[in-house]
Amino acid sequence: GVQGGMSGARAKQLCPQLQFVGGHFREYQRLADLVMAVFVDFTPFVERISIDEAFLDVTGSVHLFGPPEVIAQQIRTRVRDEIGLPVSIGAARTKHLAKIGSQVAKPDGLVVIDPMREREFLDPLPVGLVWGVGPVTERKLADRGIRTIGQLQAMDRNDLMRRYGTMGDRLYQLSRGQD
């Protein structure tokens, strides 16, 4: 019954013999910073969104390094060779699509989403991959029979807004690859 995100006290209640092992945050931060430094070698437009995630705008870099999929592969190679870490990358037209692509690419992969085939890519994926859809919203959508992004795309915008407020409009937009 112990799960990620659970409080230590609750986990200990469920599993009294549980042993806790400390992390190495400083080392994790150091390695993540080294990865970010590799990104900056390809573009100055790096938007770090967490300790180990970032968006890169490589629009101005393609004339130097090649198309986005080539840049992504070069980044993956450098990070593995220089830092010894795997990297999952999603390359796409928008941040949201890139985020979904990187989730689909895990572990240690590369997914390039063709702008002409975004809907085809998104349709079969679980709705939980949409930014902002946590377990509660995912459960509410599942109760209405919405389990895939394609099913969410088929929903009426006004219906989504009526049921989920401003989040409904965001779901409508994101399910269509609009960010």
CSV table of C-alpha atoms in Angstrom, one decimal:
chain,number,residue,atom,x,y,z
A,1,GLY,CA,0.0,0.0,0.0
A,2,VAL,CA,3.0,2.4,0.1
A,3,GLN,CA,3.0,4.7,-2.8
A,4,GLY,CA,5.0,7.7,-4.2
A,5,GLY,CA,4.0,11.0,-2.8
A,6,MET,CA,2.7,9.5,0.4
A,7,SER,CA,3.8,11.0,3.7
A,8,GLY,CA,6.6,9.1,5.6
A,9,ALA,CA,4.4,8.7,8.6
A,10,ARG,CA,1.6,7.1,6.6
A,11,ALA,CA,4.1,4.8,4.8
A,12,LYS,CA,5.5,3.7,8.2
A,13,GLN,CA,2.0,3.0,9.4
A,14,LEU,CA,1.3,0.8,6.4
A,15,CYS,CA,4.7,-0.9,6.5
A,16,PRO,CA,6.4,-0.8,10.0
A,17,GLN,CA,9.5,-2.5,8.8
A,18,LEU,CA,10.1,0.2,6.1
A,19,GLN,CA,13.6,1.7,5.9
A,20,PHE,CA,14.0,5.2,4.7
A,21,VAL,CA,17.1,6.1,2.6
A,22,GLY,CA,18.1,9.7,2.2
A,23,GLY,CA,18.6,11.3,-1.2
A,24,HIS,CA,21.5,13.2,-2.5
A,25,PHE,CA,19.9,16.5,-3.5
A,26,ARG,CA,23.1,18.4,-3.9
A,27,GLU,CA,24.5,15.9,-6.3
A,28,TYR,CA,21.2,15.8,-8.2
A,29,GLN,CA,21.3,19.6,-8.5
A,30,ARG,CA,24.9,19.5,-9.7
A,31,LEU,CA,24.1,17.0,-12.4
A,32,ALA,CA,21.0,18.8,-13.5
A,33,ASP,CA,23.0,22.0,-13.7
A,34,LEU,CA,25.5,20.2,-16.0
A,35,VAL,CA,22.7,19.1,-18.2
A,36,MET,CA,21.3,22.6,-18.4
A,37,ALA,CA,24.8,23.8,-19.5
A,38,VAL,CA,24.7,21.4,-22.4
A,39,PHE,CA,21.4,22.9,-23.4
A,40,VAL,CA,22.8,26.4,-23.5
A,41,ASP,CA,25.5,25.2,-25.9
A,42,PHE,CA,22.6,24.7,-28.4
A,43,THR,CA,20.4,27.7,-27.7
A,44,PRO,CA,20.3,30.7,-25.3
A,45,PHE,CA,16.6,30.2,-25.1
A,46,VAL,CA,16.4,27.6,-22.2
A,47,GLU,CA,13.4,27.8,-19.9
A,48,ARG,CA,14.0,25.7,-16.9
A,49,ILE,CA,10.8,24.5,-15.4
A,50,SER,CA,12.1,22.2,-12.6
A,51,ILE,CA,15.3,20.8,-11.3
A,52,ASP,CA,15.5,18.4,-14.3
A,53,GLU,CA,13.2,19.7,-17.0
A,54,ALA,CA,13.5,22.6,-19.5
A,55,PHE,CA,12.0,23.9,-22.7
A,56,LEU,CA,14.5,24.8,-25.4
A,57,ASP,CA,13.6,27.1,-28.4
A,58,VAL,CA,15.9,25.9,-31.1
A,59,THR,CA,14.3,28.0,-33.9
A,60,GLY,CA,17.4,30.1,-34.3
A,61,SER,CA,19.8,27.2,-34.0
A,62,VAL,CA,18.7,25.0,-36.9
A,63,HIS,CA,21.1,26.8,-39.3
A,64,LEU,CA,24.0,25.8,-37.0
A,65,PHE,CA,23.1,22.3,-35.8
A,66,GLY,CA,20.4,21.0,-38.1
A,67,PRO,CA,16.7,20.3,-37.6
A,68,PRO,CA,15.2,19.8,-34.1
A,69,GLU,CA,15.4,16.0,-34.2
A,70,VAL,CA,19.2,16.2,-35.0
A,71,ILE,CA,19.7,18.8,-32.3
A,72,ALA,CA,17.8,16.6,-29.8
A,73,GLN,CA,19.9,13.6,-30.7
A,74,GLN,CA,23.1,15.6,-30.3
A,75,ILE,CA,21.9,16.8,-26.9
A,76,ARG,CA,21.1,13.2,-25.8
A,77,THR,CA,24.6,12.0,-27.0
A,78,ARG,CA,26.4,14.8,-25.2
A,79,VAL,CA,24.6,14.3,-22.0
A,80,ARG,CA,25.2,10.6,-22.0
A,81,ASP,CA,28.8,10.9,-23.0
A,82,GLU,CA,29.8,13.9,-20.8
A,83,ILE,CA,27.5,13.4,-17.8
A,84,GLY,CA,26.6,9.8,-18.0
A,85,LEU,CA,22.8,10.4,-17.8
A,86,PRO,CA,19.9,9.3,-19.9
A,87,VAL,CA,17.7,12.0,-21.4
A,88,SER,CA,14.1,11.8,-22.7
A,89,ILE,CA,13.3,14.5,-25.2
A,90,GLY,CA,10.1,15.5,-26.9
A,91,ALA,CA,10.4,17.8,-29.9
A,92,ALA,CA,7.3,19.6,-31.0
A,93,ARG,CA,5.7,22.9,-32.2
A,94,THR,CA,4.5,23.9,-28.7
A,95,LYS,CA,5.7,23.4,-25.1
A,96,HIS,CA,2.7,21.3,-24.2
A,97,LEU,CA,3.3,18.9,-27.1
A,98,ALA,CA,7.0,18.7,-26.3
A,99,LYS,CA,6.2,17.9,-22.7
A,100,ILE,CA,3.8,15.1,-23.8
A,101,GLY,CA,6.4,13.9,-26.3
A,102,SER,CA,9.1,13.7,-23.5
A,103,GLN,CA,6.7,11.7,-21.3
A,104,VAL,CA,6.0,9.3,-24.1
A,105,ALA,CA,9.8,9.0,-24.8
A,106,LYS,CA,10.6,7.9,-21.2
A,107,PRO,CA,12.8,6.2,-20.4
A,108,ASP,CA,15.7,7.6,-22.3
A,109,GLY,CA,14.1,8.2,-25.7
A,110,LEU,CA,13.3,10.8,-28.3
A,111,VAL,CA,9.9,11.6,-29.8
A,112,VAL,CA,9.5,14.1,-32.6
A,113,ILE,CA,5.9,15.2,-33.2
A,114,ASP,CA,5.3,16.2,-36.8
A,115,PRO,CA,3.2,19.4,-36.9
A,116,MET,CA,1.0,17.8,-39.6
A,117,ARG,CA,0.3,14.7,-37.5
A,118,GLU,CA,-0.3,16.2,-34.0
A,119,ARG,CA,-3.9,15.0,-33.7
A,120,GLU,CA,-2.9,11.5,-34.9
A,121,PHE,CA,-0.2,11.5,-32.2
A,122,LEU,CA,-2.4,12.8,-29.4
A,123,ASP,CA,-5.7,10.9,-30.0
A,124,PRO,CA,-4.8,7.5,-28.5
A,125,LEU,CA,-2.8,8.9,-25.5
A,126,PRO,CA,-4.2,8.8,-22.0
A,127,VAL,CA,-5.9,12.0,-20.9
A,128,GLY,CA,-3.7,12.1,-17.8
A,129,LEU,CA,-0.8,13.3,-20.0
A,130,VAL,CA,-2.5,16.6,-20.5
A,131,TRP,CA,-0.9,19.4,-18.4
A,132,GLY,CA,-3.0,20.0,-15.4
A,133,VAL,CA,-4.9,16.7,-15.5
A,134,GLY,CA,-4.1,15.2,-12.1
A,135,PRO,CA,-5.7,12.1,-10.5
A,136,VAL,CA,-8.9,13.9,-9.5
A,137,THR,CA,-9.6,15.5,-12.9
A,138,GLU,CA,-8.6,12.2,-14.6
A,139,ARG,CA,-11.1,10.3,-12.5
A,140,LYS,CA,-13.9,12.9,-13.2
A,141,LEU,CA,-13.2,12.6,-16.9
A,142,ALA,CA,-13.1,8.8,-16.7
A,143,ASP,CA,-16.5,8.9,-15.0
A,144,ARG,CA,-17.8,10.6,-18.2
A,145,GLY,CA,-16.1,8.0,-20.4
A,146,ILE,CA,-13.2,10.2,-21.3
A,147,ARG,CA,-9.9,8.3,-21.1
A,148,THR,CA,-7.9,9.4,-24.1
A,149,ILE,CA,-6.9,12.8,-25.4
A,150,GLY,CA,-8.9,12.1,-28.6
A,151,GLN,CA,-12.0,11.6,-26.6
A,152,LEU,CA,-11.3,14.9,-24.8
A,153,GLN,CA,-10.9,16.6,-28.2
A,154,ALA,CA,-14.4,15.4,-29.2
A,155,MET,CA,-15.9,17.2,-26.2
A,156,ASP,CA,-17.9,20.4,-26.8
A,157,ARG,CA,-15.9,23.5,-25.5
A,158,ASN,CA,-19.0,25.0,-23.7
A,159,ASP,CA,-19.7,21.7,-22.0
A,160,LEU,CA,-16.2,21.4,-20.8
A,161,MET,CA,-16.3,25.0,-19.5
A,162,ARG,CA,-19.7,24.4,-17.8
A,163,ARG,CA,-18.3,21.3,-16.0
A,164,TYR,CA,-14.8,22.4,-15.2
A,165,GLY,CA,-14.8,26.2,-15.4
A,166,THR,CA,-11.6,27.9,-16.8
A,167,MET,CA,-9.9,24.5,-16.6
A,168,GLY,CA,-12.4,23.3,-19.1
A,169,ASP,CA,-11.3,25.8,-21.6
A,170,ARG,CA,-7.7,24.9,-21.0
A,171,LEU,CA,-8.5,21.2,-21.5
A,172,TYR,CA,-10.2,22.1,-24.7
A,173,GLN,CA,-7.1,24.0,-26.0
A,174,LEU,CA,-4.4,21.6,-24.8
A,175,SER,CA,-6.3,18.5,-26.2
A,176,ARG,CA,-5.9,20.2,-29.6
A,177,GLY,CA,-2.2,20.9,-29.2
A,178,GLN,CA,-2.8,24.6,-28.7
A,179,ASP,CA,-0.6,26.2,-26.1
